[in-house]
Short mmCIF file of C-alpha atoms and ligand atoms in Angstrom, two decimals:
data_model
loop_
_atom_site.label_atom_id
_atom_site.label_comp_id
_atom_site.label_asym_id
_atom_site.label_seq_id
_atom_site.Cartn_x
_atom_site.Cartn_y
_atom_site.Cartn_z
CA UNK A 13 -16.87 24.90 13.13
CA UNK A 14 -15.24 24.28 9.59
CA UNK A 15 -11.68 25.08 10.71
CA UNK A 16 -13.00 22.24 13.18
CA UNK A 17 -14.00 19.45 10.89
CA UNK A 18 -11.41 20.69 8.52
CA UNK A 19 -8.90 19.43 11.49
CA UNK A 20 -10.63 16.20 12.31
CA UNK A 21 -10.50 15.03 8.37
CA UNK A 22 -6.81 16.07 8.44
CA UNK A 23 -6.45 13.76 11.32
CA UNK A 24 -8.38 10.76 10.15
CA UNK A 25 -6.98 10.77 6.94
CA UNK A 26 -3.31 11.33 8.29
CA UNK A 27 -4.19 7.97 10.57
CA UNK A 28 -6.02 6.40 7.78
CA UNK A 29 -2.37 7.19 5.34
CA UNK A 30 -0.56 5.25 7.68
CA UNK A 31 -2.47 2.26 8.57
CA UNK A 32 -2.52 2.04 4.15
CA UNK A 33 1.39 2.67 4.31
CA UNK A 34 1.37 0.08 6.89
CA UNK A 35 -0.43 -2.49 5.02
CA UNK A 36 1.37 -1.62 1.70
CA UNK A 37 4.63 -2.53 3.51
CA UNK A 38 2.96 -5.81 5.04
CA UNK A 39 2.22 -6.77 1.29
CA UNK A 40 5.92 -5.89 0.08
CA UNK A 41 7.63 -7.92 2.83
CA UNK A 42 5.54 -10.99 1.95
CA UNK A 43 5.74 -10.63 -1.56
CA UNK A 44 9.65 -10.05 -1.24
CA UNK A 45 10.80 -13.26 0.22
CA UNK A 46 14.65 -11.68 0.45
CA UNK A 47 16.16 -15.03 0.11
CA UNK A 48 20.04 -14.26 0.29
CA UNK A 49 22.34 -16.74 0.55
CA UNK A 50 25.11 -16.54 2.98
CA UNK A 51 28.13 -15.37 0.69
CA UNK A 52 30.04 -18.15 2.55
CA UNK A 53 28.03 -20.98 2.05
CA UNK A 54 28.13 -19.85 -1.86
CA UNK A 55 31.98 -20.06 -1.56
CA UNK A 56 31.90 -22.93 0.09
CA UNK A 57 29.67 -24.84 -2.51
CA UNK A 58 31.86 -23.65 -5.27
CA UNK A 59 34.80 -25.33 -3.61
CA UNK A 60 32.98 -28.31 -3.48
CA UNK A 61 31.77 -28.22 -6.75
CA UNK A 62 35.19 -27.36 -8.32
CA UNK A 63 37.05 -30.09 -6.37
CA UNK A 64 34.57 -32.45 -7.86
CA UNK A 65 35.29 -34.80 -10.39
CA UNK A 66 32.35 -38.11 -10.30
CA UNK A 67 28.93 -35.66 -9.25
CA UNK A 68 25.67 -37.92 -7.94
CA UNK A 69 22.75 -35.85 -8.19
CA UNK A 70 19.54 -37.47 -6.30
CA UNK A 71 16.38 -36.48 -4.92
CA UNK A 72 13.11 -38.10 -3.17
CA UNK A 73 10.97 -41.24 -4.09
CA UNK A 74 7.99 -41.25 -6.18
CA UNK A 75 9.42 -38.19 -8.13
CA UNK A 76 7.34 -35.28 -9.17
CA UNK A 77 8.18 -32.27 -11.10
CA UNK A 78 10.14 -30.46 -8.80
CA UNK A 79 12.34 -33.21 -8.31
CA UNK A 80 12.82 -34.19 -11.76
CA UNK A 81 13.21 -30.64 -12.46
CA UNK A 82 15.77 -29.55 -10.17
CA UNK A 83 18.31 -32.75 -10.57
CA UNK A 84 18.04 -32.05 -14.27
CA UNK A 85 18.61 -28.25 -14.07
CA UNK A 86 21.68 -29.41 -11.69
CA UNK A 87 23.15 -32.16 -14.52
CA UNK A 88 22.61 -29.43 -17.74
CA UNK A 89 24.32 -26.69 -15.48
CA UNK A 90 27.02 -28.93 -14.14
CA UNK A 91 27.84 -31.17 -17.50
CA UNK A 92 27.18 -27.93 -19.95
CA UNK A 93 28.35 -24.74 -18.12
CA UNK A 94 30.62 -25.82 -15.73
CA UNK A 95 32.09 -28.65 -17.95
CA UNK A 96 31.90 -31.32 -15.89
CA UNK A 97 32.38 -34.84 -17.37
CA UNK A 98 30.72 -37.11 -15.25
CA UNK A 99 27.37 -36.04 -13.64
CA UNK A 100 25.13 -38.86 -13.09
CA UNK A 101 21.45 -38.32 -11.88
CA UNK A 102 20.02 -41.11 -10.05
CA UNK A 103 16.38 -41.67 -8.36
CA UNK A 104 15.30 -44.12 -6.11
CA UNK A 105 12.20 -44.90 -8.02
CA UNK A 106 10.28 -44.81 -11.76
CA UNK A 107 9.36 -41.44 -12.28
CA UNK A 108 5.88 -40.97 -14.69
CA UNK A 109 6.26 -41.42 -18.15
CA UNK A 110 4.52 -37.83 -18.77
CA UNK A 111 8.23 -36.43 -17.81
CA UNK A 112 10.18 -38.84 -20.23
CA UNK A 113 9.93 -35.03 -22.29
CA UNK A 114 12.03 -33.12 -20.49
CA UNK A 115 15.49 -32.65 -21.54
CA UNK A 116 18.43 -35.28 -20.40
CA UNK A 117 15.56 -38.02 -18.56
CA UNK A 118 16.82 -40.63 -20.73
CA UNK A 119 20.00 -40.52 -18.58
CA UNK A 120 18.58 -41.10 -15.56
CA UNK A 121 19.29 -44.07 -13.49
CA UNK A 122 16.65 -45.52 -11.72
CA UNK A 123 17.86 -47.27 -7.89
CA UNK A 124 15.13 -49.97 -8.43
CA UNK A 125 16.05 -50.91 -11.70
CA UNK A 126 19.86 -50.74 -11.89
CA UNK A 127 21.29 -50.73 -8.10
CA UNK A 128 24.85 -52.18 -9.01
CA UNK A 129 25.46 -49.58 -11.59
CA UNK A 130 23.64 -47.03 -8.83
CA UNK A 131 26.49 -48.71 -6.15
CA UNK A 132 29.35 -48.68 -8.38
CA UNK A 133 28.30 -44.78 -9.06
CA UNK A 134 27.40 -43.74 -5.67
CA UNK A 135 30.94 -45.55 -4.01
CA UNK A 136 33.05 -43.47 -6.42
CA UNK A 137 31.40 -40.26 -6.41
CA UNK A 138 32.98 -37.40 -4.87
CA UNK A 139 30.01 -34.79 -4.03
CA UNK A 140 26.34 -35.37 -3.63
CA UNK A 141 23.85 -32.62 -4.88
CA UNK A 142 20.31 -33.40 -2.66
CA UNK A 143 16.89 -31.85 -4.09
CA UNK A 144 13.52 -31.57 -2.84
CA UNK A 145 14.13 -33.93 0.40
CA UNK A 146 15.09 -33.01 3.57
CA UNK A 147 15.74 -36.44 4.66
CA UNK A 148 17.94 -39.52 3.68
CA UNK A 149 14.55 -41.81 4.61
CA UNK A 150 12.97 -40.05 1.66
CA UNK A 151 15.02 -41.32 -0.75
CA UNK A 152 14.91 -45.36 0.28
CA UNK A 153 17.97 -47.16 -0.25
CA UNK A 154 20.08 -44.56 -1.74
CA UNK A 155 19.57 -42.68 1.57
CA UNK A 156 22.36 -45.41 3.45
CA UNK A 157 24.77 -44.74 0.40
CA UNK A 158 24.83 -41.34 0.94
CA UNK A 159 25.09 -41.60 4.76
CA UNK A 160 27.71 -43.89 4.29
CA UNK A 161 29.97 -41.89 1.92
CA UNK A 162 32.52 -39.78 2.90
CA UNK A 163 32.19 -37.70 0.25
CA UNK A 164 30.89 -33.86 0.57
CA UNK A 165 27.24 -33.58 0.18
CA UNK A 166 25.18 -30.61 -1.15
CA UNK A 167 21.35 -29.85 -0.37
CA UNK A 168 18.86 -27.65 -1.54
CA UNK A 169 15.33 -27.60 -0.21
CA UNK A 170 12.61 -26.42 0.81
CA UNK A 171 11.19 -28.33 2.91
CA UNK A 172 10.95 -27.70 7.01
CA UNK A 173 13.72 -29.19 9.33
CA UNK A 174 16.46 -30.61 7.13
CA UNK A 175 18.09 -33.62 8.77
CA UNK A 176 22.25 -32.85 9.35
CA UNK A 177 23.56 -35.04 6.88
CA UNK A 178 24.77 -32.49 3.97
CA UNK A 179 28.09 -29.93 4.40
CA UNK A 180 26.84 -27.40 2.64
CA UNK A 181 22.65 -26.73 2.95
CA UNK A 182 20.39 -24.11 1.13
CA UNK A 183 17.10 -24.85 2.61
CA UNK A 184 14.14 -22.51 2.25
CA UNK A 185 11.12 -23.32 3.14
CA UNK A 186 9.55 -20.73 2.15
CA UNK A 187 10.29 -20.83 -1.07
CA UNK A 188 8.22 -22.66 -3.86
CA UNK A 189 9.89 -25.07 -4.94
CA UNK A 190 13.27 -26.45 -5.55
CA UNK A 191 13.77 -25.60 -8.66
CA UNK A 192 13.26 -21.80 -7.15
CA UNK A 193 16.27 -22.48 -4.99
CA UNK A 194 18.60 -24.20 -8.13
CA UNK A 195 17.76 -20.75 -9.98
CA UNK A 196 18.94 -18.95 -7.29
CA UNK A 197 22.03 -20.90 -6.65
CA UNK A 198 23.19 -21.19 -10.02
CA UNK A 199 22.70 -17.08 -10.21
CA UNK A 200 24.50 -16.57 -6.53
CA UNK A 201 27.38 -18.30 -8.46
CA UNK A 202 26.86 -15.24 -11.33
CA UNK A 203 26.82 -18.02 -13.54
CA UNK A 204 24.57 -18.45 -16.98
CA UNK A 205 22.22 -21.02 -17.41
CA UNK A 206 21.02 -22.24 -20.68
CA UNK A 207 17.64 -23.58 -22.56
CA UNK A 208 17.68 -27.17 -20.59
CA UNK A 209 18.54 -25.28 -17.52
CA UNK A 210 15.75 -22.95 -18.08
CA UNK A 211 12.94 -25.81 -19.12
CA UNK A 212 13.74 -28.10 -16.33
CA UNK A 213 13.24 -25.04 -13.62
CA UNK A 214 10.25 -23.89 -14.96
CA UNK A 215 9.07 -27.82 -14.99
CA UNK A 216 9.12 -27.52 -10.67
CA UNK A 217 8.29 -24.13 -10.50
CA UNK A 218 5.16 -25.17 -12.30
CA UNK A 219 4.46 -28.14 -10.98
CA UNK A 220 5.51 -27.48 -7.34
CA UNK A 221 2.70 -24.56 -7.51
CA UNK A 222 -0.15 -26.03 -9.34
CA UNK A 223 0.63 -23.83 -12.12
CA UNK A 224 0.93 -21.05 -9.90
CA UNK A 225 -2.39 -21.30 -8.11
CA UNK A 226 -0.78 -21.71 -4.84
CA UNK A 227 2.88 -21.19 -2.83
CA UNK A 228 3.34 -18.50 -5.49
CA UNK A 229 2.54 -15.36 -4.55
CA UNK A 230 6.10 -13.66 -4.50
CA UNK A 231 6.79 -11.32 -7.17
CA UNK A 232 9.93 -12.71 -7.21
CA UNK A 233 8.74 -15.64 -8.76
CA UNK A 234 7.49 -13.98 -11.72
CA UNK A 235 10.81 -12.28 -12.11
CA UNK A 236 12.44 -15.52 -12.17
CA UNK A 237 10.23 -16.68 -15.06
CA UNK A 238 10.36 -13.56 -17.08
CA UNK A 239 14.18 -14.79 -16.80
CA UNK A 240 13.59 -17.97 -18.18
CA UNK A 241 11.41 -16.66 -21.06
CA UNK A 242 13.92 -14.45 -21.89
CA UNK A 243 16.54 -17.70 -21.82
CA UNK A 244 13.78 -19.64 -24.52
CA UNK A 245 11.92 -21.19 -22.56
CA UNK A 246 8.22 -22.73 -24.27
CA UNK A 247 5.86 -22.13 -21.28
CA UNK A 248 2.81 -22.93 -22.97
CA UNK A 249 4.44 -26.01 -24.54
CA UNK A 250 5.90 -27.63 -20.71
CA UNK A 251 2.65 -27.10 -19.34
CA UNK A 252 1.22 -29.21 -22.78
CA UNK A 253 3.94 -31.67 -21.86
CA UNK A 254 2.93 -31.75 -18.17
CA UNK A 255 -0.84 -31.69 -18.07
CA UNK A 256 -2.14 -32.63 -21.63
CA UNK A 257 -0.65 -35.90 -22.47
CA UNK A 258 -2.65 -38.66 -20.11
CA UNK A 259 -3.57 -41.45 -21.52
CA UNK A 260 -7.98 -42.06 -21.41
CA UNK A 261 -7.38 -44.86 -18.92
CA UNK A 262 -6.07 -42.07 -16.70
CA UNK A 263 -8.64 -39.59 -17.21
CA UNK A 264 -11.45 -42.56 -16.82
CA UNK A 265 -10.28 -43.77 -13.62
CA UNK A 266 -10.18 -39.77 -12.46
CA UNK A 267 -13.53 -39.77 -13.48
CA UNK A 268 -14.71 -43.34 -11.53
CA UNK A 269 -12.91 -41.81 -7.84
CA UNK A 270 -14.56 -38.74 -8.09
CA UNK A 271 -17.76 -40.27 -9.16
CA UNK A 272 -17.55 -43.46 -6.99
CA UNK A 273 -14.97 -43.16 -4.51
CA UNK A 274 -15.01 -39.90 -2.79
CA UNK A 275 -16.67 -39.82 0.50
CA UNK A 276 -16.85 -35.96 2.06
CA UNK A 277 -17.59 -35.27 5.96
CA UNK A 278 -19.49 -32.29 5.86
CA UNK A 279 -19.00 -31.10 9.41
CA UNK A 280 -14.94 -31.39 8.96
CA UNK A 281 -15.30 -30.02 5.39
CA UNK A 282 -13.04 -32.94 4.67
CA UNK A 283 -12.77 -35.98 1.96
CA UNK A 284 -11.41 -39.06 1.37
CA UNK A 285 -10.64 -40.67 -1.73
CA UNK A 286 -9.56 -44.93 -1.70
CA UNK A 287 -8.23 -46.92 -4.29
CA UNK A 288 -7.52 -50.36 -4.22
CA UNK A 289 -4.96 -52.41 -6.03
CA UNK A 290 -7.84 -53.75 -7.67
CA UNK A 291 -9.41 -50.95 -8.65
CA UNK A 292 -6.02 -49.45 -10.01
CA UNK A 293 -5.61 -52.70 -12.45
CA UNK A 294 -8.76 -52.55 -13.67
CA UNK A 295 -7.40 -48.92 -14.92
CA UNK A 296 -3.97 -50.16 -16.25
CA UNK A 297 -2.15 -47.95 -13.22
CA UNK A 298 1.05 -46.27 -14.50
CA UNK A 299 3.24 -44.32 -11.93
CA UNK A 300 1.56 -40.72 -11.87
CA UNK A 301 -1.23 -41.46 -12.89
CA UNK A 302 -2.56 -40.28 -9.70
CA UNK A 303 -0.59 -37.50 -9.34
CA UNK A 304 -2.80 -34.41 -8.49
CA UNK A 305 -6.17 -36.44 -7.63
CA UNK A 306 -6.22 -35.49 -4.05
CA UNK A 307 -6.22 -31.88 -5.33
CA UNK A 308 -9.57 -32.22 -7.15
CA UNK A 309 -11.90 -32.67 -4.15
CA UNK A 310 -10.52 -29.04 -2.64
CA UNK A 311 -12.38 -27.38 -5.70
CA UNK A 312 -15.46 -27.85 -3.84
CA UNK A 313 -16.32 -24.60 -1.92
CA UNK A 314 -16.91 -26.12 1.18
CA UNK A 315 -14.20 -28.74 1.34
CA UNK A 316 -10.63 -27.74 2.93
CA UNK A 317 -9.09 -31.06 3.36
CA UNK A 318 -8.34 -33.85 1.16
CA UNK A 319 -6.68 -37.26 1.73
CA UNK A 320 -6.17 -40.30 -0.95
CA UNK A 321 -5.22 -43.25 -0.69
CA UNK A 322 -3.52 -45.33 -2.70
CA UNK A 323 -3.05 -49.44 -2.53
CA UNK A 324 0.34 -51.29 -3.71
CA UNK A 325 0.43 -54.72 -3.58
CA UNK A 326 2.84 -56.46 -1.70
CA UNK A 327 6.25 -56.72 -2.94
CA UNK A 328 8.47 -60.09 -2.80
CA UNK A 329 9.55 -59.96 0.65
CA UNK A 330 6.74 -57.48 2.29
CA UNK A 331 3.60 -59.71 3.38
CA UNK A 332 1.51 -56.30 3.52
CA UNK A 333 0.24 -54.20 1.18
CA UNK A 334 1.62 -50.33 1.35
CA UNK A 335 -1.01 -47.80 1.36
CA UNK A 336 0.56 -44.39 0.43
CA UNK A 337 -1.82 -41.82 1.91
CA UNK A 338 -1.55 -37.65 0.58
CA UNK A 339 -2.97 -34.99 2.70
CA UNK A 340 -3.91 -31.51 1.03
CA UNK A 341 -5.65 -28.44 3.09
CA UNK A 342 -5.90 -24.91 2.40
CA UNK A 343 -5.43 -21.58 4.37
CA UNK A 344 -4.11 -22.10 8.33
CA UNK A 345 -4.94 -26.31 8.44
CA UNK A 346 -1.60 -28.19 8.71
CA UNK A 347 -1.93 -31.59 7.81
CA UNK A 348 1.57 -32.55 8.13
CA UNK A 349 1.48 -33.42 12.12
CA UNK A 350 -1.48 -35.75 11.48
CA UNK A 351 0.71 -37.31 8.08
CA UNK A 352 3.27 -37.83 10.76
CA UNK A 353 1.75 -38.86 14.32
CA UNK A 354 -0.67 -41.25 12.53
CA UNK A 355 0.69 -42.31 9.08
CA UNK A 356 4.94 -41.72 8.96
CA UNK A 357 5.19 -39.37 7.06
CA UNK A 358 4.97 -35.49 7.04
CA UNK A 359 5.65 -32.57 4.48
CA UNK A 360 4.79 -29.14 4.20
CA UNK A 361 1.61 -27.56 6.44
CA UNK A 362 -0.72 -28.05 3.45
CA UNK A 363 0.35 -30.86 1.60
CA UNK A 364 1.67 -34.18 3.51
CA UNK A 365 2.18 -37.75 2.71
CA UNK A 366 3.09 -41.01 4.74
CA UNK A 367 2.32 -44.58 4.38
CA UNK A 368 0.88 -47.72 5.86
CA UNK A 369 1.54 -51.33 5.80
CA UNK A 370 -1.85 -52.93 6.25
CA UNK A 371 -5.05 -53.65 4.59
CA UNK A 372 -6.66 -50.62 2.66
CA UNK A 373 -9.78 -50.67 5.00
CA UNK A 374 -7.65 -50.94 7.99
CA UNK A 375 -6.04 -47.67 6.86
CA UNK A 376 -9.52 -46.18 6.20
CA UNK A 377 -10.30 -47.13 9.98
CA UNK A 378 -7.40 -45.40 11.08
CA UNK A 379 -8.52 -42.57 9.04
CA UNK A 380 -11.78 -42.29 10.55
CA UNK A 381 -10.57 -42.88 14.06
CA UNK A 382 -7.62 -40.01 13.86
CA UNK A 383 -9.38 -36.92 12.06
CA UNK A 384 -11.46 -35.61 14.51
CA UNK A 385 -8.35 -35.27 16.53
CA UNK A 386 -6.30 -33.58 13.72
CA UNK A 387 -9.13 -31.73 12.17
CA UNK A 388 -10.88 -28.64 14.31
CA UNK A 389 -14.73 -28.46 13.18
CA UNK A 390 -15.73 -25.20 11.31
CA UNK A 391 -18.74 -23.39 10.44
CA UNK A 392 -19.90 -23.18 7.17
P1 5GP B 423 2.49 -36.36 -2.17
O1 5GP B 423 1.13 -36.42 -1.57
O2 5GP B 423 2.53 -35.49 -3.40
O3 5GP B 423 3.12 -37.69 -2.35
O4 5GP B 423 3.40 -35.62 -1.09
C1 5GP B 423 3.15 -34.29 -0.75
C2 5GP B 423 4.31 -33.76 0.05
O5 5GP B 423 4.37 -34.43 1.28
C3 5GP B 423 5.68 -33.99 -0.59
O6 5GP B 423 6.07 -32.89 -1.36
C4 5GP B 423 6.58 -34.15 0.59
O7 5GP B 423 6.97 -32.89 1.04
C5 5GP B 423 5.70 -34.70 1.67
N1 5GP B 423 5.80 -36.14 1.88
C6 5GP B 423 5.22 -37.10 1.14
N2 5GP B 423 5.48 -38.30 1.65
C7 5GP B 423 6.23 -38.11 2.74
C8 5GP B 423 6.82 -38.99 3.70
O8 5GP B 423 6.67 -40.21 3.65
N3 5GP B 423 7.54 -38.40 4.70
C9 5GP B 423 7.69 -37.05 4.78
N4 5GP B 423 8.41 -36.55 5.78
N5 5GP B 423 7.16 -36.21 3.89
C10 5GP B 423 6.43 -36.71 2.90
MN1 MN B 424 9.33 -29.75 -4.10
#
């Protein structure tokens, strides 16, 4: 009878040491991303990068800290390690103020501000280094310079479906940022990278993650940043720069959409946030100051989407006013086919964006008309 038991427990526990083995593996291939690049494709971008002489680095509208982050890891590495002399970042747009900190943002050009400088750059560069877009619509009108140059193009991404437009493409989306991506590429090259290198990576990896609350659970990752620490890096201090600098108009007009302006549907565990041009003035609006307000409403335990959206007034030349709409979800809720079927836009699964040119309420109408259709009712 014992020798009996004694060969059932043997059994289970044989069974139960491989389903744990089995699991333990699960969790190390997820936590390993194994992002290689092709040894090729490295070879490839060094010829490119060696040939070069005038480098344009861009990335995506509206930038955030990824894309700041990984054109300015780009011009430090370029200028300072591999001695290039003329590396010119250029975005299509203002970026916010609370990244004027991070090292080399005073020489970026801004599209808007300066386009014939931008056009006399872009005609005589000879390789473009793309971040963070996997597009030429993302970056506006920069996006028909680069299709129109004959000059070789670099991209690294990480977001889904890069458009064919670049010769040589490092595109991972599952990656966390694309700052995660420069790291790797500058250390596929076995090249160094130095204190600006190493501040304006950790900038998107933090930034691109929520500091690390999300798209960052490789250990990987973490290796990376012990990296950077080890290269100087002030963690504590970039994520002062980042998060603790907004002015109180910012922080009050946080205060009024959460208090005034969010509306949740229960039953889709879903809310919407609206702010009108108006409502933005009465604030002082600078660019960013926005940035990570559609993120708030998913602290509530019940809420797993969040839209926002945001009115511009018209510009010269556009009778409408653009509403930029953000989508954010959490767990298995893609957003990004609703940002694109309904709104223009698209992104990653969980967070989205696209745009409207209409009234603010019309956009709300749309809103309220399209998310039963892109939204699956839950229980509690
Ligand atoms: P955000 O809400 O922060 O502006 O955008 C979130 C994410 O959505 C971005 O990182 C980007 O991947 C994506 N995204 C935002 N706007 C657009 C857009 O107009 N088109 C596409 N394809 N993606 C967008
Ligand atoms: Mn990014």
């Amino acid at each position: 009878m014992t020798k009996y038991f004694n060969k059932k427990m043997q059994k289970f526990f044989l069974f139960f040491a491989h389903v744990h083995f089995f699991l333990y593996l699960c969790a190390q291939i997820s936590a390993n991303m194994n992002i290689e690049f092709a040894k090729e494709g490295i070879t490839r971008a060094r010829v490119l990068i060696e040939r070069a002489n005038h480098i344009v680095i861009t990335t995506h509208m509206a930038p955030d800290g990824d894309a700041m982050g990984s054109t300015l890891a780009l011009f430090h590495w370029l200028s300072e390690i591999c001695g290039k002399e003329s590396v010119q970042v250029i975005v299509p747009n203002a970026f916010p103020a609370f990244f004027n900190w991070m090292p080399g943002a005073e020489n970026i050009l801004i599209y808007e501000k300066e386009q014939a400088k931008c056009n006399a750059l872009t005609e005589e560069a000879d390789l473009f280094v793309c971040t963070d877009f996997n597009d030429p619509k993302r970056i506006g009108p920069i996006g028909e310079k680069l299709i129109a140059s004959s000059a070789p193009k670099i991209l690294i991404d990480h977001h889904l479906h890069p458009m064919d437009f670049a010769d040589s493409v490092f595109s991972f989306p599952q990656t966390s940022s694309a700052c995660e991506i420069v790291y790797r590429f500058i250390r596929s090259m076995d090249s160094g990278i130095n204190l600006p290198v190493a501040t304006c990576i950790y900038t998107g990896l933090m930034t691109d993650t929520g500091n690390f609350s999300f798209n960052s659970n490789s250990c990987e990752l973490y290796e990376i940043i012990a990296d950077l620490l080890r290269a100087g890096i002030q963690k504590d201090a970039i994520y002062d720069a980042v998060f603790n600098q907004y002015s109180t108009d910012r922080v009050r007009l946080t205060g009024y959409a959460l208090y005034r302006k969010m509306r949740i549907f229960p039953e889709y565990h879903l809310s919407l946030i609206t702010l009108s041009a108006d409502e933005l003035d009465q604030y002082h609006y600078q660019v960013g100051d926005t940035e990570g307000l559609v993120n708030m409403p998913l602290q509530i335990s019940n809420v797993y989407y969040s839209v926002f959206m945001r009115e511009e007034r018209p510009k010269p030349g556009t009778p409408k006013p653009r509403i930029r709409v953000s989508f954010r979800s959490q767990g298995d809720r893609p957003v990004n086919i609703w940002a694109s079927e309904v709104f223009h836009g698209g992104g990653h699964a969980n967070a989205s964006g696209g745009e409207l040119f209409g009234r603010l309420d019309q956009a709300v109408q749309l809103f309220e008309k399209t998310f039963p259709k892109y939204i699956k009712k839950e229980g509690k």
